[in-house]
């Protein structure tokens, strides 16, 4: 007697860390409307970037825009606040064709004027990414972006 057994093994891609770099020298444009809580963007071209951000002059110098031929941009912002707020991208991980971005706010002292919390990072472009998923510190999805080529 011959007994055959067939079964399927579901595998989940183990996340791999992705290196990223802070991008300074840009602020949100005045016409960008923010929702409550964390607002997230995965930006894949200069037109999208320029709709959201404007450079801040330092003397006669302007910061260099990201190189979208070789980079993606991830950004996290929150509404204006009177409390010192740092938006932290804790880690970026690649799991299969999904880029997972884990972020959280860190709060400090009360300020005398409003601040506009914003964090922008760049990372090397990865050609096979199909979606970007942003998570808060409770590991709950904040926003998902599907990448269409």
Short mmCIF file of N, CA, C and O in Angstrom, two decimals:
data_model
loop_
_atom_site.label_atom_id
_atom_site.label_comp_id
_atom_site.label_asym_id
_atom_site.label_seq_id
_atom_site.Cartn_x
_atom_site.Cartn_y
_atom_site.Cartn_z
N UNK A 1 0.84 -1.17 0.00
CA UNK A 1 0.00 0.00 0.00
C UNK A 1 0.88 1.23 0.00
O UNK A 1 1.80 1.35 0.79
N UNK A 2 0.56 2.16 -0.88
CA UNK A 2 1.33 3.39 -1.03
C UNK A 2 0.47 4.54 -0.52
O UNK A 2 -0.65 4.74 -0.97
N UNK A 3 0.99 5.30 0.42
CA UNK A 3 0.27 6.42 0.99
C UNK A 3 1.01 7.70 0.62
O UNK A 3 2.19 7.85 0.94
N UNK A 4 0.33 8.57 -0.08
CA UNK A 4 0.94 9.84 -0.47
C UNK A 4 0.27 10.96 0.30
O UNK A 4 -0.94 10.98 0.48
N UNK A 5 1.07 11.88 0.71
CA UNK A 5 0.54 13.02 1.44
C UNK A 5 1.07 14.29 0.78
O UNK A 5 2.26 14.42 0.53
N UNK A 6 0.16 15.21 0.48
CA UNK A 6 0.55 16.48 -0.09
C UNK A 6 0.13 17.58 0.86
O UNK A 6 -0.97 17.55 1.41
N UNK A 7 0.99 18.50 1.06
CA UNK A 7 0.64 19.63 1.92
C UNK A 7 1.34 20.87 1.41
O UNK A 7 2.33 20.79 0.70
N UNK A 8 0.80 21.99 1.80
CA UNK A 8 1.35 23.28 1.38
C UNK A 8 1.98 23.94 2.59
O UNK A 8 1.39 23.96 3.67
N UNK A 9 3.13 24.48 2.38
CA UNK A 9 3.80 25.23 3.43
C UNK A 9 3.71 26.70 3.06
O UNK A 9 4.20 27.11 2.00
N UNK A 10 3.04 27.47 3.89
CA UNK A 10 2.98 28.91 3.67
C UNK A 10 4.21 29.54 4.31
O UNK A 10 4.51 29.29 5.47
N UNK A 11 4.89 30.34 3.54
CA UNK A 11 6.07 31.02 4.08
C UNK A 11 5.84 32.52 4.06
O UNK A 11 5.17 33.05 3.18
N UNK A 12 6.37 33.15 5.03
CA UNK A 12 6.31 34.60 5.12
C UNK A 12 7.74 35.10 5.09
O UNK A 12 8.59 34.60 5.83
N UNK A 13 7.98 36.07 4.21
CA UNK A 13 9.32 36.60 4.09
C UNK A 13 9.75 37.24 5.40
O UNK A 13 9.02 38.01 6.00
N UNK A 14 10.92 36.86 5.87
CA UNK A 14 11.47 37.48 7.08
C UNK A 14 11.96 38.88 6.74
O UNK A 14 12.66 39.06 5.75
N UNK A 15 11.58 39.86 7.53
CA UNK A 15 11.98 41.23 7.22
C UNK A 15 13.49 41.42 7.32
O UNK A 15 14.13 40.87 8.21
N UNK A 16 14.01 42.17 6.38
CA UNK A 16 15.44 42.51 6.37
C UNK A 16 15.56 44.01 6.55
O UNK A 16 14.84 44.78 5.92
N UNK A 17 16.46 44.47 7.42
CA UNK A 17 16.62 45.91 7.64
C UNK A 17 17.08 46.61 6.36
O UNK A 17 17.84 46.07 5.58
N UNK A 18 16.57 47.82 6.18
CA UNK A 18 16.94 48.66 5.04
C UNK A 18 17.55 49.94 5.60
O UNK A 18 16.98 50.56 6.50
N UNK A 19 18.70 50.31 5.09
CA UNK A 19 19.35 51.53 5.56
C UNK A 19 18.68 52.75 4.96
O UNK A 19 18.22 52.72 3.82
N UNK A 20 18.64 53.81 5.74
CA UNK A 20 18.06 55.08 5.28
C UNK A 20 18.85 56.23 5.89
O UNK A 20 19.60 56.06 6.85
N UNK A 21 18.69 57.42 5.30
CA UNK A 21 19.40 58.61 5.75
C UNK A 21 18.43 59.75 5.94
O UNK A 21 17.50 59.93 5.13
N UNK A 22 18.66 60.53 6.98
CA UNK A 22 17.85 61.71 7.27
C UNK A 22 18.05 62.74 6.16
O UNK A 22 19.17 62.94 5.69
N UNK A 23 16.97 63.40 5.74
CA UNK A 23 17.05 64.47 4.75
C UNK A 23 16.58 65.74 5.45
O UNK A 23 15.42 65.86 5.83
N UNK A 24 17.50 66.67 5.62
CA UNK A 24 17.19 67.93 6.30
C UNK A 24 17.09 69.06 5.29
O UNK A 24 17.51 68.93 4.14
N UNK A 25 16.53 70.18 5.75
CA UNK A 25 16.50 71.38 4.91
C UNK A 25 15.20 71.58 4.14
O UNK A 25 15.15 72.42 3.24
N UNK A 26 14.15 70.83 4.47
CA UNK A 26 12.86 70.98 3.80
C UNK A 26 11.76 71.10 4.84
O UNK A 26 11.86 70.54 5.93
N UNK A 27 10.71 71.84 4.49
CA UNK A 27 9.52 71.97 5.33
C UNK A 27 8.29 71.67 4.47
O UNK A 27 8.35 71.73 3.24
N UNK A 28 7.19 71.36 5.14
CA UNK A 28 5.93 71.15 4.42
C UNK A 28 5.47 72.47 3.80
O UNK A 28 5.61 73.52 4.42
N UNK A 29 4.92 72.38 2.63
CA UNK A 29 4.32 73.57 2.01
C UNK A 29 3.08 73.98 2.81
O UNK A 29 2.41 73.14 3.42
N UNK A 30 2.76 75.26 2.77
CA UNK A 30 1.62 75.79 3.53
C UNK A 30 0.29 75.20 3.09
O UNK A 30 -0.65 75.14 3.89
N UNK A 31 0.18 74.77 1.84
CA UNK A 31 -1.11 74.27 1.33
C UNK A 31 -1.33 72.78 1.60
O UNK A 31 -2.37 72.24 1.24
N UNK A 32 -0.38 72.11 2.27
CA UNK A 32 -0.53 70.69 2.59
C UNK A 32 -1.42 70.56 3.82
O UNK A 32 -1.11 71.10 4.88
N UNK A 33 -2.54 69.87 3.66
CA UNK A 33 -3.48 69.66 4.75
C UNK A 33 -3.11 68.37 5.48
O UNK A 33 -2.97 67.33 4.86
N UNK A 34 -3.01 68.47 6.80
CA UNK A 34 -2.67 67.31 7.61
C UNK A 34 -3.88 66.83 8.39
O UNK A 34 -4.65 67.64 8.90
N UNK A 35 -4.01 65.52 8.50
CA UNK A 35 -5.02 64.93 9.36
C UNK A 35 -4.49 64.86 10.78
O UNK A 35 -3.34 65.19 11.04
N UNK A 36 -5.31 64.40 11.69
CA UNK A 36 -4.84 64.23 13.06
C UNK A 36 -3.86 63.07 13.12
O UNK A 36 -3.87 62.18 12.27
N UNK A 37 -3.00 63.07 14.11
CA UNK A 37 -2.04 61.98 14.27
C UNK A 37 -0.92 62.06 13.25
O UNK A 37 -0.58 63.12 12.75
N UNK A 38 -0.34 60.89 12.96
CA UNK A 38 0.78 60.83 12.03
C UNK A 38 0.29 60.79 10.59
O UNK A 38 -0.62 60.03 10.25
N UNK A 39 0.89 61.61 9.75
CA UNK A 39 0.61 61.66 8.32
C UNK A 39 1.85 61.14 7.62
O UNK A 39 2.97 61.60 7.90
N UNK A 40 1.68 60.17 6.73
CA UNK A 40 2.83 59.48 6.13
C UNK A 40 2.78 59.56 4.61
O UNK A 40 1.70 59.55 4.02
N UNK A 41 3.98 59.59 4.01
CA UNK A 41 4.09 59.58 2.55
C UNK A 41 5.24 58.69 2.10
O UNK A 41 6.29 58.68 2.74
N UNK A 42 5.04 58.00 1.02
CA UNK A 42 6.09 57.30 0.29
C UNK A 42 6.15 58.03 -1.05
O UNK A 42 5.18 58.05 -1.80
N UNK A 43 7.28 58.66 -1.33
CA UNK A 43 7.40 59.55 -2.48
C UNK A 43 8.39 58.94 -3.46
O UNK A 43 9.52 58.61 -3.10
N UNK A 44 7.94 58.81 -4.71
CA UNK A 44 8.76 58.11 -5.69
C UNK A 44 9.24 58.99 -6.84
O UNK A 44 9.98 58.53 -7.69
N UNK A 45 8.81 60.27 -6.87
CA UNK A 45 9.30 61.15 -7.93
C UNK A 45 9.37 62.60 -7.46
O UNK A 45 8.77 62.97 -6.45
N UNK A 46 10.10 63.41 -8.19
CA UNK A 46 10.35 64.79 -7.81
C UNK A 46 9.07 65.63 -7.82
O UNK A 46 8.91 66.51 -6.97
N UNK A 47 8.14 65.35 -8.72
CA UNK A 47 6.90 66.11 -8.76
C UNK A 47 6.11 65.93 -7.47
O UNK A 47 5.60 66.91 -6.91
N UNK A 48 6.00 64.69 -6.98
CA UNK A 48 5.32 64.44 -5.69
C UNK A 48 6.04 65.17 -4.57
O UNK A 48 5.41 65.79 -3.71
N UNK A 49 7.35 65.09 -4.55
CA UNK A 49 8.15 65.72 -3.51
C UNK A 49 7.92 67.22 -3.50
O UNK A 49 7.69 67.82 -2.43
N UNK A 50 7.98 67.86 -4.68
CA UNK A 50 7.83 69.31 -4.76
C UNK A 50 6.42 69.79 -4.41
O UNK A 50 6.25 70.94 -4.00
N UNK A 51 5.40 68.94 -4.55
CA UNK A 51 4.04 69.30 -4.14
C UNK A 51 3.92 69.35 -2.62
O UNK A 51 3.09 70.07 -2.09
N UNK A 52 4.73 68.56 -1.93
CA UNK A 52 4.64 68.46 -0.47
C UNK A 52 5.63 69.37 0.28
O UNK A 52 5.29 69.91 1.33
N UNK A 53 6.84 69.52 -0.25
CA UNK A 53 7.91 70.17 0.50
C UNK A 53 8.53 71.33 -0.25
O UNK A 53 8.54 71.36 -1.47
N UNK A 54 9.06 72.25 0.52
CA UNK A 54 9.80 73.36 -0.04
C UNK A 54 11.13 73.47 0.72
O UNK A 54 11.18 73.20 1.92
N UNK A 55 12.20 73.85 0.01
CA UNK A 55 13.50 73.94 0.69
C UNK A 55 13.59 75.17 1.59
O UNK A 55 12.92 76.17 1.38
N UNK A 56 14.43 75.05 2.61
CA UNK A 56 14.70 76.16 3.52
C UNK A 56 16.10 76.66 3.22
O UNK A 56 17.06 75.88 3.23
N UNK A 57 16.21 77.94 2.96
CA UNK A 57 17.52 78.53 2.67
C UNK A 57 18.37 78.58 3.92
O UNK A 57 17.89 78.91 4.99
N UNK A 58 19.64 78.28 3.74
CA UNK A 58 20.63 78.46 4.80
C UNK A 58 21.69 79.38 4.21
O UNK A 58 22.52 78.94 3.42
N UNK A 59 21.58 80.67 4.52
CA UNK A 59 22.44 81.65 3.86
C UNK A 59 22.02 81.75 2.40
O UNK A 59 20.85 81.99 2.10
N UNK A 60 22.95 81.53 1.51
CA UNK A 60 22.64 81.53 0.07
C UNK A 60 22.44 80.13 -0.48
O UNK A 60 22.30 79.94 -1.68
N UNK A 61 22.48 79.14 0.39
CA UNK A 61 22.43 77.75 -0.05
C UNK A 61 21.04 77.13 0.12
O UNK A 61 20.35 77.39 1.09
N UNK A 62 20.68 76.32 -0.85
CA UNK A 62 19.46 75.51 -0.76
C UNK A 62 19.87 74.05 -0.66
O UNK A 62 20.88 73.63 -1.26
N UNK A 63 19.13 73.25 0.10
CA UNK A 63 19.47 71.82 0.19
C UNK A 63 19.25 71.13 -1.16
O UNK A 63 18.39 71.55 -1.95
N UNK A 64 20.00 70.10 -1.40
CA UNK A 64 19.85 69.33 -2.64
C UNK A 64 18.61 68.44 -2.54
O UNK A 64 18.37 67.83 -1.50
N UNK A 65 17.84 68.41 -3.61
CA UNK A 65 16.67 67.52 -3.67
C UNK A 65 17.15 66.08 -3.79
O UNK A 65 18.25 65.81 -4.27
N UNK A 66 16.32 65.14 -3.35
CA UNK A 66 16.68 63.72 -3.50
C UNK A 66 16.87 63.34 -4.97
O UNK A 66 16.31 63.99 -5.86
N UNK A 67 17.64 62.31 -5.19
CA UNK A 67 17.89 61.79 -6.54
C UNK A 67 16.92 60.64 -6.78
O UNK A 67 17.21 59.50 -6.44
N UNK A 68 15.77 60.95 -7.38
CA UNK A 68 14.72 59.95 -7.52
C UNK A 68 15.04 58.84 -8.51
O UNK A 68 14.38 57.82 -8.52
N UNK A 69 16.06 59.01 -9.32
CA UNK A 69 16.50 57.92 -10.18
C UNK A 69 17.08 56.77 -9.38
O UNK A 69 17.02 55.61 -9.79
N UNK A 70 17.60 57.09 -8.18
CA UNK A 70 18.25 56.08 -7.36
C UNK A 70 17.70 56.01 -5.93
O UNK A 70 18.16 55.19 -5.14
N UNK A 71 16.72 56.87 -5.60
CA UNK A 71 16.23 56.93 -4.23
C UNK A 71 14.71 57.00 -4.15
O UNK A 71 14.05 57.49 -5.06
N UNK A 72 14.18 56.52 -3.03
CA UNK A 72 12.81 56.77 -2.59
C UNK A 72 12.89 57.75 -1.43
O UNK A 72 13.93 57.85 -0.77
N UNK A 73 11.78 58.41 -1.13
CA UNK A 73 11.70 59.28 0.03
C UNK A 73 10.51 58.83 0.88
O UNK A 73 9.43 58.54 0.35
N UNK A 74 10.72 58.77 2.18
CA UNK A 74 9.66 58.49 3.14
C UNK A 74 9.56 59.70 4.05
O UNK A 74 10.58 60.28 4.43
N UNK A 75 8.33 60.10 4.38
CA UNK A 75 8.15 61.27 5.24
C UNK A 75 7.01 61.03 6.22
O UNK A 75 6.04 60.34 5.90
N UNK A 76 7.17 61.61 7.40
CA UNK A 76 6.15 61.54 8.45
C UNK A 76 6.01 62.94 9.03
O UNK A 76 7.01 63.59 9.34
N UNK A 77 4.76 63.41 9.14
CA UNK A 77 4.49 64.73 9.70
C UNK A 77 3.29 64.63 10.63
O UNK A 77 2.51 63.68 10.56
N UNK A 78 3.16 65.61 11.51
CA UNK A 78 1.97 65.70 12.35
C UNK A 78 1.56 67.17 12.41
O UNK A 78 2.36 68.06 12.10
N UNK A 79 0.32 67.44 12.79
CA UNK A 79 -0.16 68.83 12.84
C UNK A 79 0.69 69.68 13.79
O UNK A 79 1.35 69.18 14.70
N UNK A 80 0.62 71.00 13.57
CA UNK A 80 1.34 71.95 14.41
C UNK A 80 0.98 71.72 15.88
O UNK A 80 -0.16 71.38 16.21
N UNK A 81 1.97 71.91 16.74
CA UNK A 81 1.77 71.65 18.17
C UNK A 81 2.60 72.62 19.00
O UNK A 81 3.61 73.14 18.52
N UNK A 82 2.16 72.84 20.22
CA UNK A 82 2.90 73.68 21.18
C UNK A 82 3.83 72.83 22.05
O UNK A 82 4.42 73.32 22.98
N UNK A 83 3.92 71.55 21.74
CA UNK A 83 4.76 70.64 22.49
C UNK A 83 5.91 70.18 21.61
O UNK A 83 5.70 69.81 20.44
N UNK A 84 7.12 70.21 22.14
CA UNK A 84 8.27 69.75 21.35
C UNK A 84 8.02 68.30 20.94
O UNK A 84 7.81 67.43 21.79
N UNK A 85 8.02 68.05 19.64
CA UNK A 85 7.70 66.72 19.11
C UNK A 85 8.74 66.32 18.08
O UNK A 85 9.02 67.06 17.14
N UNK A 86 9.30 65.14 18.28
CA UNK A 86 10.22 64.57 17.31
C UNK A 86 9.54 63.34 16.71
O UNK A 86 9.05 62.48 17.46
N UNK A 87 9.49 63.29 15.40
CA UNK A 87 8.92 62.12 14.73
C UNK A 87 10.06 61.20 14.35
O UNK A 87 10.97 61.59 13.62
N UNK A 88 10.02 59.99 14.86
CA UNK A 88 11.13 59.06 14.72
C UNK A 88 10.74 57.91 13.81
O UNK A 88 9.70 57.27 14.02
N UNK A 89 11.55 57.68 12.81
CA UNK A 89 11.41 56.46 12.01
C UNK A 89 12.35 55.46 12.67
O UNK A 89 13.57 55.60 12.62
N UNK A 90 11.75 54.51 13.39
CA UNK A 90 12.53 53.56 14.18
C UNK A 90 13.27 52.56 13.32
O UNK A 90 14.41 52.20 13.60
N UNK A 91 12.58 52.06 12.30
CA UNK A 91 13.22 51.09 11.42
C UNK A 91 12.44 50.98 10.10
O UNK A 91 11.25 51.25 10.06
N UNK A 92 13.18 50.58 9.09
CA UNK A 92 12.60 50.30 7.78
C UNK A 92 13.05 48.90 7.42
O UNK A 92 14.23 48.57 7.53
N UNK A 93 12.06 48.05 7.05
CA UNK A 93 12.37 46.65 6.76
C UNK A 93 11.72 46.24 5.45
O UNK A 93 10.61 46.66 5.13
N UNK A 94 12.42 45.38 4.74
CA UNK A 94 11.90 44.82 3.49
C UNK A 94 11.47 43.38 3.76
O UNK A 94 12.25 42.56 4.24
N UNK A 95 10.19 43.09 3.49
CA UNK A 95 9.65 41.74 3.64
C UNK A 95 9.04 41.36 2.30
O UNK A 95 7.94 41.79 1.95
N UNK A 96 9.78 40.60 1.52
CA UNK A 96 9.31 40.26 0.17
C UNK A 96 9.29 41.51 -0.69
O UNK A 96 10.32 42.16 -0.88
N UNK A 97 8.10 41.88 -1.16
CA UNK A 97 7.97 43.08 -2.01
C UNK A 97 7.35 44.25 -1.25
O UNK A 97 6.92 45.22 -1.85
N UNK A 98 7.31 44.13 0.08
CA UNK A 98 6.70 45.16 0.93
C UNK A 98 7.77 45.84 1.77
O UNK A 98 8.58 45.17 2.42
N UNK A 99 7.76 47.16 1.77
CA UNK A 99 8.65 47.94 2.61
C UNK A 99 7.86 48.39 3.83
O UNK A 99 6.87 49.12 3.70
N UNK A 100 8.24 47.92 5.02
CA UNK A 100 7.56 48.26 6.27
C UNK A 100 8.32 49.37 6.96
O UNK A 100 9.54 49.27 7.16
N UNK A 101 7.60 50.42 7.33
CA UNK A 101 8.19 51.60 7.97
C UNK A 101 7.55 51.75 9.35
O UNK A 101 6.34 51.91 9.46
N UNK A 102 8.36 51.68 10.39
CA UNK A 102 7.87 51.78 11.76
C UNK A 102 8.25 53.15 12.31
O UNK A 102 9.44 53.50 12.34
N UNK A 103 7.24 53.91 12.75
CA UNK A 103 7.51 55.26 13.22
C UNK A 103 6.72 55.58 14.48
O UNK A 103 5.73 54.91 14.80
N UNK A 104 7.19 56.61 15.20
CA UNK A 104 6.52 57.01 16.43
C UNK A 104 6.89 58.44 16.77
O UNK A 104 7.97 58.92 16.40
N UNK A 105 6.03 59.12 17.49
CA UNK A 105 6.39 60.45 17.99
C UNK A 105 7.10 60.35 19.34
O UNK A 105 6.89 59.39 20.09
N UNK A 106 7.91 61.32 19.64
CA UNK A 106 8.53 61.46 20.95
C UNK A 106 8.24 62.88 21.41
O UNK A 106 8.50 63.84 20.68
N UNK A 107 7.67 63.01 22.61
CA UNK A 107 7.22 64.32 23.09
C UNK A 107 8.16 64.86 24.16
O UNK A 107 8.67 64.13 24.98
N UNK A 108 8.31 66.18 24.13
CA UNK A 108 9.15 66.87 25.10
C UNK A 108 8.38 67.97 25.79
O UNK A 108 7.16 67.89 25.95
N UNK A 109 9.09 69.03 26.12
CA UNK A 109 8.51 70.12 26.89
C UNK A 109 7.54 70.96 26.08
O UNK A 109 7.51 70.91 24.86
N UNK A 110 6.77 71.77 26.81
CA UNK A 110 5.86 72.73 26.20
C UNK A 110 6.67 73.89 25.63
O UNK A 110 7.62 74.36 26.26
N UNK A 111 6.27 74.35 24.44
CA UNK A 111 6.98 75.43 23.76
C UNK A 111 6.20 76.74 23.86
O UNK A 111 5.00 76.74 24.13
N UNK A 112 6.85 77.84 23.56
CA UNK A 112 6.16 79.14 23.56
C UNK A 112 5.57 79.46 22.19
O UNK A 112 4.76 80.38 22.06
N UNK A 113 5.99 78.73 21.15
CA UNK A 113 5.45 78.89 19.81
C UNK A 113 5.15 77.51 19.22
O UNK A 113 5.68 76.51 19.70
N UNK A 114 4.34 77.50 18.18
CA UNK A 114 4.02 76.23 17.53
C UNK A 114 5.20 75.71 16.73
O UNK A 114 5.96 76.48 16.15
N UNK A 115 5.31 74.41 16.69
CA UNK A 115 6.28 73.76 15.81
C UNK A 115 5.52 72.84 14.85
O UNK A 115 4.38 72.47 15.11
N UNK A 116 6.16 72.51 13.75
CA UNK A 116 5.56 71.66 12.72
C UNK A 116 6.41 70.41 12.57
O UNK A 116 7.37 70.40 11.81
N UNK A 117 6.10 69.35 13.32
CA UNK A 117 6.93 68.14 13.30
C UNK A 117 6.97 67.49 11.91
O UNK A 117 5.94 67.31 11.26
N UNK A 118 8.18 67.17 11.47
CA UNK A 118 8.38 66.56 10.16
C UNK A 118 9.69 65.78 10.18
O UNK A 118 10.71 66.27 10.68
N UNK A 119 9.65 64.58 9.64
CA UNK A 119 10.86 63.79 9.42
C UNK A 119 10.83 63.29 7.98
O UNK A 119 9.81 62.76 7.53
N UNK A 120 11.94 63.48 7.29
CA UNK A 120 12.08 63.02 5.91
C UNK A 120 13.34 62.17 5.83
O UNK A 120 14.39 62.57 6.34
N UNK A 121 13.23 61.00 5.21
CA UNK A 121 14.41 60.15 5.00
C UNK A 121 14.45 59.69 3.55
O UNK A 121 13.44 59.65 2.86
N UNK A 122 15.65 59.37 3.11
CA UNK A 122 15.85 58.79 1.78
C UNK A 122 16.41 57.38 1.95
O UNK A 122 17.07 57.08 2.95
N UNK A 123 16.12 56.55 0.97
CA UNK A 123 16.70 55.21 0.94
C UNK A 123 16.91 54.81 -0.51
O UNK A 123 16.29 55.38 -1.41
N UNK A 124 17.81 53.88 -0.70
CA UNK A 124 18.09 53.43 -2.06
C UNK A 124 16.85 52.84 -2.69
O UNK A 124 16.09 52.12 -2.04
N UNK A 125 16.64 53.16 -3.96
CA UNK A 125 15.50 52.63 -4.69
C UNK A 125 15.64 51.12 -4.85
O UNK A 125 16.71 50.62 -5.20
N UNK A 126 14.58 50.41 -4.55
CA UNK A 126 14.54 48.95 -4.69
C UNK A 126 13.49 48.66 -5.74
O UNK A 126 12.31 48.96 -5.55
N UNK A 127 13.90 48.08 -6.85
CA UNK A 127 13.03 47.99 -8.03
C UNK A 127 11.80 47.11 -7.86
O UNK A 127 10.79 47.33 -8.51
N UNK A 128 11.84 46.12 -6.98
CA UNK A 128 10.73 45.17 -6.91
C UNK A 128 9.71 45.48 -5.81
O UNK A 128 8.82 44.69 -5.56
N UNK A 129 9.82 46.62 -5.16
CA UNK A 129 8.86 46.98 -4.11
C UNK A 129 7.49 47.21 -4.73
O UNK A 129 7.36 47.93 -5.72
N UNK A 130 6.47 46.61 -4.14
CA UNK A 130 5.09 46.78 -4.61
C UNK A 130 4.27 47.66 -3.68
O UNK A 130 3.29 48.26 -4.10
N UNK A 131 4.67 47.71 -2.40
CA UNK A 131 3.91 48.57 -1.48
C UNK A 131 4.77 49.01 -0.31
O UNK A 131 5.78 48.39 0.02
N UNK A 132 4.34 50.13 0.28
CA UNK A 132 4.96 50.71 1.46
C UNK A 132 3.90 50.68 2.55
O UNK A 132 2.78 51.13 2.32
N UNK A 133 4.23 50.19 3.74
CA UNK A 133 3.27 50.15 4.83
C UNK A 133 3.89 50.84 6.04
O UNK A 133 4.97 50.46 6.49
N UNK A 134 3.20 51.88 6.53
CA UNK A 134 3.66 52.63 7.71
C UNK A 134 2.92 52.10 8.93
O UNK A 134 1.69 51.94 8.90
N UNK A 135 3.67 51.87 10.02
CA UNK A 135 3.11 51.37 11.28
C UNK A 135 3.42 52.36 12.40
O UNK A 135 4.48 52.99 12.40
N UNK A 136 2.52 52.42 13.39
CA UNK A 136 2.80 53.23 14.57
C UNK A 136 3.52 52.37 15.61
O UNK A 136 3.83 51.20 15.37
N UNK A 137 3.75 52.94 16.80
CA UNK A 137 4.51 52.22 17.83
C UNK A 137 3.75 51.03 18.39
O UNK A 137 4.35 50.15 19.02
N UNK A 138 2.43 50.97 18.18
CA UNK A 138 1.63 49.81 18.60
C UNK A 138 1.57 48.74 17.51
O UNK A 138 0.79 47.80 17.59
N UNK A 139 2.36 48.93 16.45
CA UNK A 139 2.40 48.02 15.32
C UNK A 139 1.08 47.96 14.56
O UNK A 139 0.74 46.94 13.95
N UNK A 140 0.33 49.06 14.59
CA UNK A 140 -0.91 49.18 13.82
C UNK A 140 -0.63 49.96 12.56
O UNK A 140 0.14 50.93 12.56
N UNK A 141 -1.27 49.54 11.46
CA UNK A 141 -1.05 50.21 10.18
C UNK A 141 -1.62 51.63 10.23
O UNK A 141 -2.77 51.84 10.61
N UNK A 142 -0.79 52.58 9.84
CA UNK A 142 -1.21 53.98 9.71
C UNK A 142 -1.67 54.24 8.29
O UNK A 142 -2.72 54.82 8.04
N UNK A 143 -0.84 53.81 7.33
CA UNK A 143 -1.11 54.09 5.92
C UNK A 143 -0.38 53.07 5.06
O UNK A 143 0.72 52.65 5.39
N UNK A 144 -1.02 52.70 3.94
CA UNK A 144 -0.40 51.81 2.96
C UNK A 144 -0.41 52.50 1.62
O UNK A 144 -1.40 53.10 1.21
N UNK A 145 0.72 52.44 0.92
CA UNK A 145 0.85 52.98 -0.44
C UNK A 145 1.17 51.81 -1.36
O UNK A 145 2.09 51.04 -1.08
N UNK A 146 0.44 51.70 -2.45
CA UNK A 146 0.73 50.69 -3.45
C UNK A 146 1.50 51.36 -4.58
O UNK A 146 1.07 52.39 -5.09
N UNK A 147 2.60 50.77 -4.95
CA UNK A 147 3.48 51.33 -5.97
C UNK A 147 3.08 50.80 -7.33
O UNK A 147 3.00 49.59 -7.53
N UNK A 148 2.76 51.70 -8.23
CA UNK A 148 2.41 51.30 -9.61
C UNK A 148 3.48 51.81 -10.55
O UNK A 148 3.81 52.99 -10.53
N UNK A 149 3.98 50.92 -11.35
CA UNK A 149 5.03 51.31 -12.30
C UNK A 149 4.43 51.82 -13.58
O UNK A 149 3.37 51.52 -13.97
#
